[in-house]
mmCIF file of C-alpha atoms and ligand atoms in Angstrom:
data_model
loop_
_atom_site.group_PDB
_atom_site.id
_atom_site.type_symbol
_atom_site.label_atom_id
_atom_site.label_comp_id
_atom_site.label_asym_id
_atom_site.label_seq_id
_atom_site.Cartn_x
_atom_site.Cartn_y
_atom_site.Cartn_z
ATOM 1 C CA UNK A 154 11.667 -13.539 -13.954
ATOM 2 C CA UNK A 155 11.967 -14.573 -10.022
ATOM 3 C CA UNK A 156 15.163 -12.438 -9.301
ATOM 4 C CA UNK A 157 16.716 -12.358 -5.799
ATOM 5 C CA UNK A 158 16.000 -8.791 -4.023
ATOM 6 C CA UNK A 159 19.635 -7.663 -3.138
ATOM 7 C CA UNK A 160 20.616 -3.789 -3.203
ATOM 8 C CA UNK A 161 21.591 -4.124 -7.105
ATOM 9 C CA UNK A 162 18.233 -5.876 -8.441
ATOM 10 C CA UNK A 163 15.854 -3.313 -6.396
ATOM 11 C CA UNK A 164 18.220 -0.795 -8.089
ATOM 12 C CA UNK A 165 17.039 -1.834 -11.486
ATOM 13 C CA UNK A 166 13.766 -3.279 -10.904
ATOM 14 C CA UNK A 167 13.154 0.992 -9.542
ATOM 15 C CA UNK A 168 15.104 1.797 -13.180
ATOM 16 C CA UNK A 169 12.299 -0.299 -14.673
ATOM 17 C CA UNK A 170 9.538 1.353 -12.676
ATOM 18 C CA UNK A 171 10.904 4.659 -13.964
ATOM 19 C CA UNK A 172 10.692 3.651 -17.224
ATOM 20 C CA UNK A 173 7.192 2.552 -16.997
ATOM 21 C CA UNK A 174 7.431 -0.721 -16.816
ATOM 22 C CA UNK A 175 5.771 -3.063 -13.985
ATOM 23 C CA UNK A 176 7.713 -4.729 -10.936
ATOM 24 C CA UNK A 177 6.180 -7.175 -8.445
ATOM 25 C CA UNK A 178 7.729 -6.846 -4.617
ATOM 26 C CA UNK A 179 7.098 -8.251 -1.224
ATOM 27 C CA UNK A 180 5.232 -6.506 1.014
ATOM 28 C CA UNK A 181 4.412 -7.345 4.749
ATOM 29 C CA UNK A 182 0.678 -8.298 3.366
ATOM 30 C CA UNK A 183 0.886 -10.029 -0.160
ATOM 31 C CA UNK A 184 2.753 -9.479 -2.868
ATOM 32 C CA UNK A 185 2.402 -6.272 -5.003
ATOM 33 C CA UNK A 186 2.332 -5.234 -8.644
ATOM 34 C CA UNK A 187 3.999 -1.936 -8.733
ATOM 35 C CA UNK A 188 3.726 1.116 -11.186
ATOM 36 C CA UNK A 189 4.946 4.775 -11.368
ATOM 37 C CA UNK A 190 1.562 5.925 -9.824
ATOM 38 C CA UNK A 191 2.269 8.968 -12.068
ATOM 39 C CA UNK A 192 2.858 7.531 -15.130
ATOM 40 C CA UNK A 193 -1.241 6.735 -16.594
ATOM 41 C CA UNK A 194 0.723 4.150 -19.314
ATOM 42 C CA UNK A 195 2.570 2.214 -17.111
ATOM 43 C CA UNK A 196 -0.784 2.448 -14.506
ATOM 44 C CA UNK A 197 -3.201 1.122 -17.695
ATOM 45 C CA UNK A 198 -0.547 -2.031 -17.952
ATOM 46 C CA UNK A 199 -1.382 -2.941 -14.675
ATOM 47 C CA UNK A 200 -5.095 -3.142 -15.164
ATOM 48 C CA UNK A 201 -4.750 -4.946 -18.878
ATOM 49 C CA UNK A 202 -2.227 -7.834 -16.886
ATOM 50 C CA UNK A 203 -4.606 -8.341 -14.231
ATOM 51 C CA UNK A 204 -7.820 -7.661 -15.925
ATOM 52 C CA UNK A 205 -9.080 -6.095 -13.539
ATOM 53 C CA UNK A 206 -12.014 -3.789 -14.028
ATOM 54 C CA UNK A 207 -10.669 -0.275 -14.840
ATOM 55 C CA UNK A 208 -13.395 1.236 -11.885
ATOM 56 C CA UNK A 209 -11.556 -0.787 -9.425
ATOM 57 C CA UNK A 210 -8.996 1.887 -7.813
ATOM 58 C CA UNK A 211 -5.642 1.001 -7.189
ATOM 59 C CA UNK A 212 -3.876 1.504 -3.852
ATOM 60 C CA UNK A 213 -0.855 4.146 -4.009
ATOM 61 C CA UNK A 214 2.544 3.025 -1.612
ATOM 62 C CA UNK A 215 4.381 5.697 -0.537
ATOM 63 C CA UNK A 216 8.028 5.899 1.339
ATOM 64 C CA UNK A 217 6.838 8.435 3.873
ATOM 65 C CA UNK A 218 4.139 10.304 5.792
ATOM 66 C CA UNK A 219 4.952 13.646 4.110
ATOM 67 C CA UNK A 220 4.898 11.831 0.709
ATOM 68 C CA UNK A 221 1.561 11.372 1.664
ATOM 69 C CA UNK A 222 -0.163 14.345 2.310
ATOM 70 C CA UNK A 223 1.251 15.590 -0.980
ATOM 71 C CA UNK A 224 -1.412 13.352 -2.012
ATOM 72 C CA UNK A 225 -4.331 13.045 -0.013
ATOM 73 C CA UNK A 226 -6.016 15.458 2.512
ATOM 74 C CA UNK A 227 -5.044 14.400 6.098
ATOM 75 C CA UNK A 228 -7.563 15.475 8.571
ATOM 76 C CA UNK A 229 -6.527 14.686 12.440
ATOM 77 C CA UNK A 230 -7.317 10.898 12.490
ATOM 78 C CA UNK A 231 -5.268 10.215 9.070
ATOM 79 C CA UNK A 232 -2.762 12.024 11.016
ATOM 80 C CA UNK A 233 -2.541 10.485 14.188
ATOM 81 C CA UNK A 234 -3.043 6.631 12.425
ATOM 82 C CA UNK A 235 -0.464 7.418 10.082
ATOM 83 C CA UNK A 236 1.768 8.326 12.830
ATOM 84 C CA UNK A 237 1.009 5.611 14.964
ATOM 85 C CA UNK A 238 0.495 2.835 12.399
ATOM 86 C CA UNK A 239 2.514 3.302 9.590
ATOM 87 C CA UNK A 240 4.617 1.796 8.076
ATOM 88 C CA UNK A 241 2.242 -1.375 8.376
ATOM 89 C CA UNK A 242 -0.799 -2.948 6.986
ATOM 90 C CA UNK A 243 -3.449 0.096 7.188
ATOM 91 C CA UNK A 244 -4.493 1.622 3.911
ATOM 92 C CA UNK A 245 -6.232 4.689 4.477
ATOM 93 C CA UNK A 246 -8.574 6.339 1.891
ATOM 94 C CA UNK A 247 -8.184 10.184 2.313
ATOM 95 C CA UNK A 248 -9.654 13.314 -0.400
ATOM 96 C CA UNK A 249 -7.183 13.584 -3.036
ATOM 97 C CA UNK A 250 -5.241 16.650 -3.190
ATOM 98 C CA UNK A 251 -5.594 18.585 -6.444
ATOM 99 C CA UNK A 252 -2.719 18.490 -9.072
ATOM 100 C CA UNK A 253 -0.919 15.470 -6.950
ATOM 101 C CA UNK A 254 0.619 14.540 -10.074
ATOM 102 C CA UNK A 255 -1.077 10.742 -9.551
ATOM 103 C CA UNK A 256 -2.307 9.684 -12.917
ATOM 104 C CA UNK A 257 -6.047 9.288 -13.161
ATOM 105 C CA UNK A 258 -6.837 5.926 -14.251
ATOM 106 C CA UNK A 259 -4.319 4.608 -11.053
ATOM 107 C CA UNK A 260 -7.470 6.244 -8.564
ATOM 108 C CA UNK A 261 -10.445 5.192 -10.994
ATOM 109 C CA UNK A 262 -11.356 8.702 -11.202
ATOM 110 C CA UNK A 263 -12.592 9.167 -8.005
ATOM 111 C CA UNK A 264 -11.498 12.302 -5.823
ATOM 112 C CA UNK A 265 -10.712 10.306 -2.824
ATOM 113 C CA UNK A 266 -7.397 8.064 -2.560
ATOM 114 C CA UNK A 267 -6.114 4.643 -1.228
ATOM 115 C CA UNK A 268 -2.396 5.491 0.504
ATOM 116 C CA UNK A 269 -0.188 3.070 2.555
ATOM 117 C CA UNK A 270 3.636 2.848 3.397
ATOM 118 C CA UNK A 271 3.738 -0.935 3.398
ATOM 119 C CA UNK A 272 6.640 -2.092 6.360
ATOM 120 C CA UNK A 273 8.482 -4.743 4.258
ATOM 121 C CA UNK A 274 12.180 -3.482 3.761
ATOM 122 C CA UNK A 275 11.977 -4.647 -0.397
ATOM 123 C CA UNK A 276 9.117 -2.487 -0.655
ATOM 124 C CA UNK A 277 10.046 0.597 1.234
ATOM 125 C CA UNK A 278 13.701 0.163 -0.672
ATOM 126 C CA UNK A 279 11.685 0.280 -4.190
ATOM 127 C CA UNK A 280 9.899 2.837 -3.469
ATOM 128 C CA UNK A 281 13.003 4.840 -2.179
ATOM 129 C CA UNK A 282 15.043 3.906 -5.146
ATOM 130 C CA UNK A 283 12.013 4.507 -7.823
ATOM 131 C CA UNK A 284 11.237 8.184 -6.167
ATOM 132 C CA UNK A 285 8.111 8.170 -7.427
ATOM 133 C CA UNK A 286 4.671 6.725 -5.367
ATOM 134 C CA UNK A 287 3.887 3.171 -6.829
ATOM 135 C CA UNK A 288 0.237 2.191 -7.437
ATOM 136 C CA UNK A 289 0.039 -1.678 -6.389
ATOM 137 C CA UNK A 290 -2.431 -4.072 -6.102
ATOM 138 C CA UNK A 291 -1.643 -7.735 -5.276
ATOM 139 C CA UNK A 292 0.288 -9.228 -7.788
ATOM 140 C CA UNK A 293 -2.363 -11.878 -9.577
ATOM 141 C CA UNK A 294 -5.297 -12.102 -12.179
ATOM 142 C CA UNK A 295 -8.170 -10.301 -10.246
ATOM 143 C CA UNK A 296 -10.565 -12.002 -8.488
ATOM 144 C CA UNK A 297 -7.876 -14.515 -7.993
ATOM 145 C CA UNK A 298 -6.283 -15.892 -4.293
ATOM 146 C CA UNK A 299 -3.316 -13.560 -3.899
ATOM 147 C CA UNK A 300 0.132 -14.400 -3.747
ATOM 148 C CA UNK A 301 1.954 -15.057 -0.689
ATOM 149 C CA UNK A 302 5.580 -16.240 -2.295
ATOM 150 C CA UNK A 303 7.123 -14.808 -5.660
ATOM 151 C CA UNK A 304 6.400 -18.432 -6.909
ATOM 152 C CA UNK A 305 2.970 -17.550 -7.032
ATOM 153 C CA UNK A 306 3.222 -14.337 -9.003
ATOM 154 C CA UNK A 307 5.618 -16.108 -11.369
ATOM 155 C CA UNK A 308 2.863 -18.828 -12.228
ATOM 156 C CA UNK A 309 -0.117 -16.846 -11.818
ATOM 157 C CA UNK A 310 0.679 -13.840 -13.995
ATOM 158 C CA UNK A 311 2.154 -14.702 -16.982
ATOM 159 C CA UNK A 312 3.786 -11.518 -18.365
ATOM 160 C CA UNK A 313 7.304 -11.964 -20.916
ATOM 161 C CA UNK A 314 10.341 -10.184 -18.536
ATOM 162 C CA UNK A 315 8.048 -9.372 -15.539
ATOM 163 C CA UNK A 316 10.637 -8.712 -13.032
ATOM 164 C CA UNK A 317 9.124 -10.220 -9.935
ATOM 165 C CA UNK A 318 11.528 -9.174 -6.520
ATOM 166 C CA UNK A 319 11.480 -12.407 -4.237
ATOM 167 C CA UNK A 320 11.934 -11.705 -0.951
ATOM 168 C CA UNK A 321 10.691 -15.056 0.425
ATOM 169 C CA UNK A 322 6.953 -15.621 2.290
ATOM 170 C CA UNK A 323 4.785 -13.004 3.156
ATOM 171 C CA UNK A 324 4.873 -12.687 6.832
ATOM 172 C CA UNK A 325 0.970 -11.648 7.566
ATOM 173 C CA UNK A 326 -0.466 -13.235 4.438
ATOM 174 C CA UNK A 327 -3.518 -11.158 4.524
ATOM 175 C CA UNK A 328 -4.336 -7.764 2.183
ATOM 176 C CA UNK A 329 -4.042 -4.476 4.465
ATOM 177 C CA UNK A 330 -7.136 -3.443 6.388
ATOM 178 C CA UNK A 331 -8.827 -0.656 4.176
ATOM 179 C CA UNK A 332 -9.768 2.431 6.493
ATOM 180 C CA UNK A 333 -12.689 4.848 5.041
ATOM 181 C CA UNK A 334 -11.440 8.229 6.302
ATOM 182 C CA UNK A 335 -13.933 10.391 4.299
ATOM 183 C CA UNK A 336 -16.838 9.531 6.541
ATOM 184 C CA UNK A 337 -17.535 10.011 9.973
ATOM 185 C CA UNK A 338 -17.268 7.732 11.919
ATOM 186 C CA UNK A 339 -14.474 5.559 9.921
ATOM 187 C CA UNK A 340 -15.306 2.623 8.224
ATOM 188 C CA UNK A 341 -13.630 -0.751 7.462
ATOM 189 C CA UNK A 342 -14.228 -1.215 3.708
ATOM 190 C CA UNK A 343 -12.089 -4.391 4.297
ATOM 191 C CA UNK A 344 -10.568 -6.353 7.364
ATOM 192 C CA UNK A 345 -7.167 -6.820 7.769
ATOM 193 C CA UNK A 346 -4.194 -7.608 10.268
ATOM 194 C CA UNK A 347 -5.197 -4.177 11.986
ATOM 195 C CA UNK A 348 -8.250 -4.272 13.645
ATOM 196 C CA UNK A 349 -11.064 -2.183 15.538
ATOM 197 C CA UNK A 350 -8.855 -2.879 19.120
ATOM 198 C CA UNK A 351 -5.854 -1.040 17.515
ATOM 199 C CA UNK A 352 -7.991 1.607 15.804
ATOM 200 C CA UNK A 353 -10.475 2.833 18.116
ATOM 201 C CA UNK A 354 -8.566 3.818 20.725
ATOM 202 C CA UNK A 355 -6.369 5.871 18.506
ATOM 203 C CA UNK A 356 -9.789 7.621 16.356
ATOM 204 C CA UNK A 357 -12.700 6.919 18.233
ATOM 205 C CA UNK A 358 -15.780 4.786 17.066
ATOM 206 C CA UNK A 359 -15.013 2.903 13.502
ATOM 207 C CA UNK A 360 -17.763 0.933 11.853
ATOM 208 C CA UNK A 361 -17.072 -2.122 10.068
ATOM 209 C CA UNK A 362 -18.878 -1.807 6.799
ATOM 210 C CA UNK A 363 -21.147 -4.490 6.110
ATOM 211 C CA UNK A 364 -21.310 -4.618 2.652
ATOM 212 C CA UNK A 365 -25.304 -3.977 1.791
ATOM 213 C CA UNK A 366 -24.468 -0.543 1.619
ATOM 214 C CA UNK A 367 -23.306 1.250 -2.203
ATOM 215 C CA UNK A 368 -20.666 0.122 -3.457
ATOM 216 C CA UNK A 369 -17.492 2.096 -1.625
ATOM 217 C CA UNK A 370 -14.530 -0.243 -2.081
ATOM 218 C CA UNK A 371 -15.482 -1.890 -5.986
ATOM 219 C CA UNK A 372 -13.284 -4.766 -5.417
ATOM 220 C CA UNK A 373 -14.835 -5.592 -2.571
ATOM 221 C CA UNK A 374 -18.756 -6.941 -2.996
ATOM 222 C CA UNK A 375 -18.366 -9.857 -5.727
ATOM 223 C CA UNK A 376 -16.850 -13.148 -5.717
ATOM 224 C CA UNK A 377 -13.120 -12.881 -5.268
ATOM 225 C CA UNK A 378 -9.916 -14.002 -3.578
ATOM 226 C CA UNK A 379 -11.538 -17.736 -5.119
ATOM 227 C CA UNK A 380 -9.620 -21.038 -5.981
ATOM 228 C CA UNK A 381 -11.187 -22.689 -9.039
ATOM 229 C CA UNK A 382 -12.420 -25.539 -6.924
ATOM 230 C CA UNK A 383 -15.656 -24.658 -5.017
ATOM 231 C CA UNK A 384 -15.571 -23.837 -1.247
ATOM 232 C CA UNK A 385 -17.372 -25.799 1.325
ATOM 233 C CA UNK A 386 -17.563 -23.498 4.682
ATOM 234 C CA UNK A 387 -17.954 -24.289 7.944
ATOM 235 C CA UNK A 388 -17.455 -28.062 7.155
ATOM 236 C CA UNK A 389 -18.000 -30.225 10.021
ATOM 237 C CA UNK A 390 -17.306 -33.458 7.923
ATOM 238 C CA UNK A 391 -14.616 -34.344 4.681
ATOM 239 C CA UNK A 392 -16.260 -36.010 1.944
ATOM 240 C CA UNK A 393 -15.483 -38.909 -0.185
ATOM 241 C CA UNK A 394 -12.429 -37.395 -2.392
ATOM 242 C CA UNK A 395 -13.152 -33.677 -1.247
ATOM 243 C CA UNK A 396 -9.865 -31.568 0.082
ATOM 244 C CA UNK A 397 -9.553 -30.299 3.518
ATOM 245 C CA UNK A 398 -8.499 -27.000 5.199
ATOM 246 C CA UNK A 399 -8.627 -27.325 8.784
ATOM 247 C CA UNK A 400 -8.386 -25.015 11.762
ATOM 248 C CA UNK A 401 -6.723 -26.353 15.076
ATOM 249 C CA UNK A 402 -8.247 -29.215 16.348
ATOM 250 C CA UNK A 403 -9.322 -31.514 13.734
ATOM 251 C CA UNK A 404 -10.500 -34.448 15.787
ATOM 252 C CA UNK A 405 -14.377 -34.267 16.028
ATOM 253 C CA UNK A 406 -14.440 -33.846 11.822
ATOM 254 C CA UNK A 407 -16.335 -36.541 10.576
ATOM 255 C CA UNK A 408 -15.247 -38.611 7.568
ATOM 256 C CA UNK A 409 -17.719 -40.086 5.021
ATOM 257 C CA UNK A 410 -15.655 -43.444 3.693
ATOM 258 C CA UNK A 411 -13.853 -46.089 5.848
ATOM 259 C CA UNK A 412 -10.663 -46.172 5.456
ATOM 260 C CA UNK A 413 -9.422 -42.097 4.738
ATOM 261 C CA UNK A 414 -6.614 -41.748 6.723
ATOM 262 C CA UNK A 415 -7.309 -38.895 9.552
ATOM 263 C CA UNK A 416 -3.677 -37.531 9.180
ATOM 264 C CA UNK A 417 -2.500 -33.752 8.078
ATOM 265 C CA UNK A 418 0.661 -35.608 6.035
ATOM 266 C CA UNK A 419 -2.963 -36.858 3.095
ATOM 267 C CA UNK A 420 -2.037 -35.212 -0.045
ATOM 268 C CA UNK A 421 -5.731 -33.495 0.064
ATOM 269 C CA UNK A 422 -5.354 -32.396 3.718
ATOM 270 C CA UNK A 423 -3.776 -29.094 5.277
ATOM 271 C CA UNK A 424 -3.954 -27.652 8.711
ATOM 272 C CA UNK A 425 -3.761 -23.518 8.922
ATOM 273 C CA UNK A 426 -2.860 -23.902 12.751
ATOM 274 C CA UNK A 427 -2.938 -27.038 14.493
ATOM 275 C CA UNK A 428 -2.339 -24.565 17.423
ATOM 276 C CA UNK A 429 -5.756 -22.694 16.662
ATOM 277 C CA UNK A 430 -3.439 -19.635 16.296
ATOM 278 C CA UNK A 431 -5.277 -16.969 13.388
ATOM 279 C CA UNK A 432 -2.060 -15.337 13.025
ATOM 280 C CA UNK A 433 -0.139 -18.620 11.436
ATOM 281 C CA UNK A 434 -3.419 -19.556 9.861
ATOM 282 C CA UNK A 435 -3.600 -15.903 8.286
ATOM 283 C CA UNK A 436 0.082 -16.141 7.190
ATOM 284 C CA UNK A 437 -0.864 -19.817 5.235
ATOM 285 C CA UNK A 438 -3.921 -19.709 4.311
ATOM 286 C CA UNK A 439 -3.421 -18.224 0.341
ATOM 287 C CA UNK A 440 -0.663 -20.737 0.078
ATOM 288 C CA UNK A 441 -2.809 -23.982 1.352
ATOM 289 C CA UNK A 442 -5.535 -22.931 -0.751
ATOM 290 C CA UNK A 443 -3.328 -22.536 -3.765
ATOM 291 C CA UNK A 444 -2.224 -26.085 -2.803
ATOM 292 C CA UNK A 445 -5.282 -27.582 -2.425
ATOM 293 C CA UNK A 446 -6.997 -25.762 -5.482
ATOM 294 C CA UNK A 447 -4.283 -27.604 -7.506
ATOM 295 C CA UNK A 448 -5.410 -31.084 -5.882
ATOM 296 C CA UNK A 449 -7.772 -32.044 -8.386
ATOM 297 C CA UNK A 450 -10.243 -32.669 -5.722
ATOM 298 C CA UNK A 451 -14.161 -31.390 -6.603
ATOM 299 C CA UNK A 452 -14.547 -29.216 -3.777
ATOM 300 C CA UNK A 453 -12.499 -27.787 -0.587
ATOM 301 C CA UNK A 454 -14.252 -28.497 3.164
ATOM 302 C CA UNK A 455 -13.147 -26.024 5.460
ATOM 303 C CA UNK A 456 -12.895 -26.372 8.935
ATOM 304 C CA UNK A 457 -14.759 -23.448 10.730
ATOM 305 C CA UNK A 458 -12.665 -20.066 11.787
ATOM 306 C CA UNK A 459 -13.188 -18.074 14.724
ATOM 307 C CA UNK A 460 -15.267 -14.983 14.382
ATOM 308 C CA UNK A 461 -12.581 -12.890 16.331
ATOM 309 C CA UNK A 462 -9.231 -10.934 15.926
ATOM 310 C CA UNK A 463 -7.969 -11.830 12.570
ATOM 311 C CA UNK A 464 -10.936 -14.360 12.100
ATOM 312 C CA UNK A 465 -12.599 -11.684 11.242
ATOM 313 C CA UNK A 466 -10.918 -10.679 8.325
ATOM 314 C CA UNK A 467 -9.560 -14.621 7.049
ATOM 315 C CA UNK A 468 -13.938 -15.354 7.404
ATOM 316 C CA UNK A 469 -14.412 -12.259 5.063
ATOM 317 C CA UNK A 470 -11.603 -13.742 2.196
ATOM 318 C CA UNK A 471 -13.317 -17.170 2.917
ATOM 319 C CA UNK A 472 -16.829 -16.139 2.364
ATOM 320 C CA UNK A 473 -15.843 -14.330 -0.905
ATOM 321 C CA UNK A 474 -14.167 -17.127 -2.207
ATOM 322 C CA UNK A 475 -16.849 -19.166 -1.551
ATOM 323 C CA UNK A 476 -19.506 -16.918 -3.614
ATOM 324 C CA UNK A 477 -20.201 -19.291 -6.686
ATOM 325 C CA UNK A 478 -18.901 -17.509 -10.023
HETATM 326 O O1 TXA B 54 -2.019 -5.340 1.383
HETATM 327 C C1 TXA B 54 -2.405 -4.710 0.397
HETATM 328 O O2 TXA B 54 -3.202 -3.770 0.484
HETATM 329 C C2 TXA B 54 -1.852 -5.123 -0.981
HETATM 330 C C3 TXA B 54 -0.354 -4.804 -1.008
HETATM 331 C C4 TXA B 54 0.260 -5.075 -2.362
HETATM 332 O O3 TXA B 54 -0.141 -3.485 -0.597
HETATM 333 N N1 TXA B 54 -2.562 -4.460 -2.026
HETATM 334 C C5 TXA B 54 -3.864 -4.760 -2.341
HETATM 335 O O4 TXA B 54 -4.362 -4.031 -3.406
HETATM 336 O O5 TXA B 54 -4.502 -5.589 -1.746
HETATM 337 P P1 TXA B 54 -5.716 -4.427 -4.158
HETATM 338 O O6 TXA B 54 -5.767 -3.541 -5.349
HETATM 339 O O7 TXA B 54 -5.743 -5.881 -4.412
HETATM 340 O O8 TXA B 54 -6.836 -3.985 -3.183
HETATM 341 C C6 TXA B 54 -7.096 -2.595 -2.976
HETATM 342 C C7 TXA B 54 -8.471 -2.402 -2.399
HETATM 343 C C8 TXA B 54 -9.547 -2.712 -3.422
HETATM 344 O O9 TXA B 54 -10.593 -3.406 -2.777
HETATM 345 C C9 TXA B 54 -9.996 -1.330 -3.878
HETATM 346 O O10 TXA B 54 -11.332 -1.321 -4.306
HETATM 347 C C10 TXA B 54 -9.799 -0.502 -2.608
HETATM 348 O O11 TXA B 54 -8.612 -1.017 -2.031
HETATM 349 N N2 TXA B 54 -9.634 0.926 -2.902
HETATM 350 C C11 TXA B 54 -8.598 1.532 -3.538
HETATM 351 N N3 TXA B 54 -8.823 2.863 -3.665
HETATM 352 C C12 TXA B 54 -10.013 3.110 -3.111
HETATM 353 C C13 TXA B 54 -10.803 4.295 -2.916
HETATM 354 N N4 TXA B 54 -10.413 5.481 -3.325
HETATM 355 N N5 TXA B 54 -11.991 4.147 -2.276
HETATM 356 C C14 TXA B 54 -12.400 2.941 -1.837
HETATM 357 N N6 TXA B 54 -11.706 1.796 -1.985
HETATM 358 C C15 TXA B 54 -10.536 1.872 -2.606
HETATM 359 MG MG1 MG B 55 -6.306 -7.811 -4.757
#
């Protein structure tokens, strides 16, 4: 149910939360599938609609700082980020707090926790409105692309009187950067819209995790964020019938048969910036995936990404997706 997010409808979608039962909301980052963190029931419905593996922790959205360190343990650097950086798209993992009233199955059983106050106004409204913390991960089948627009939850997760918020496109397009606070120094567990330039001078050193370590973030090793059509990365040439997803300047890509017109408007070809800008190609690049997974086409060539800023963490989606399942 795609239902417009004015005052009224987040009033009842937080009545529904409070009776347990799931919402899906904007955020800043992708859309969320929200529960009454404190409520194990309406937690375990989350995993079952996803199926998502139940060791796979769940991140907890909050309304404010305080709310917070009611639930985690805030040492100096959770303090200053959360100060500096929230609301926005940091999730910081923190010790839980004893007796925090967050149901266990929402945290995986671990004794450390996944907090953010996501900055979309629909989501901080929810929240308000539910008065309770809401575990949410993106709102789509795990191991799936995540959804960007409420048209993609509505196909994606088929669930009888979802109530899915729409609040339009997602303005970064990217999950939240995942910050490892129970280590020194910090670590990235995964890259997002805030990166080592706006940590580091805040905390000090932060290491970007590089994923041949154990396990620390369970959603993050295997294939995921995948279309059902293969990925082809770093593609410096389209193939005969393949899709395209290119990055700025499209010009040198070779194409294998005469005649395929070298034009963005081809049904099979997108462009995430024709400007070379990684903050549009962030913002489109779950919803010209979606599009091009639906082509038909055997695989999808992508045009290379830069290595830097938010290339960083668009290469780290990409390379997952590309994993064969
Ligand atoms: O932008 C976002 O973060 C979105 C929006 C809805 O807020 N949410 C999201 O949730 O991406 P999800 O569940 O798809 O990803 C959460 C990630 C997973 O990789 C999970 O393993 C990790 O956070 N995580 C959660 N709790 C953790 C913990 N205690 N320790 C390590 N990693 C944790
Ligand atoms: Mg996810």
């Amino acid at each position: 149910m795609l239902i417009q997010a004015t005052p009224p409808a987040i009033q009842d979608a937080a009545q529904a939360l409070r009776r347990g039962e799931l919402v899906a909301f904007p955020t800043e980052t992708v859309y969320g599938l929200g529960a009454d963190a404190c409520n194990g029931m309406a937690v375990a419905k989350i995993y079952a609609l996803k199926n998502r593996p139940l060791h796979n922790p769940l991140i907890i959205h909050v309304a404010s700082v305080e709310d917070a360190e009611k639930i985690g343990q805030f040492d100096s650097r959770a303090q200053t980020l959360a100060s500096s950086l929230w609301p926005g798209p940091l999730t910081l993992i923190v010790p839980k707090r004893n007796g925090n009233g967050i149901a266990a199955n929402a945290t995986a059983g671990l004794d450390t926790v996944a907090l953010r106050i996501p900055a979309h106004p629909v989501a901080a409204a929810l929240i308000q409105s539910a008065g309770t913390p809401l575990a949410a991960p993106s709102a789509n089948p795990s191991g799936t692309l995540s959804p960007t627009r409420p048209e993609h939850v509505a196909r994606h997760l088929a669930a009888q009187g979802l109530i899915v918020l729409s609040g339009g496109a997602t303005t970064i397009g990217l999950e939240s950067t995942v910050l490892d606070l129970t280590t020194h120094p910090a670590r990235i567990l995964r890259p997002g819209a805030i990166g080592l330039d706006e940590l580091e001078p805040l905390i000090g050193p932060v290491q970007m995790a590089d994923g041949t370590e154990a396990i620390k973030a369970p959603g993050q090793l295997k294939r995921h964020y995948a279309t059902r059509t293969p990925l082809r990365l770093n593609a410096v040439d389209v193939k005969h019938g393949e899709a395209f997803l290119g990055f700025g300047n499209v010009g040198f890509i070779g194409v294998e048969s005469v005649g395929f017109v070298r034009d963005m408007d081809h049904h099979l070809w997108r462009n995430l910036s024709p400007e070379g800008d990684l903050h549009a190609a962030a913002t489109h690049l779950y919803a010209m995936l979606d599009e091009l997974d639906q082509s038909g086409a055997p695989t999808i060539a992508v045009q290379a990404i830069p290595m830097q800023g938010l290339g960083i963490a668009i290469n780290d989606r990409l390379s997952r997706a590309a994993v064969p399942k």
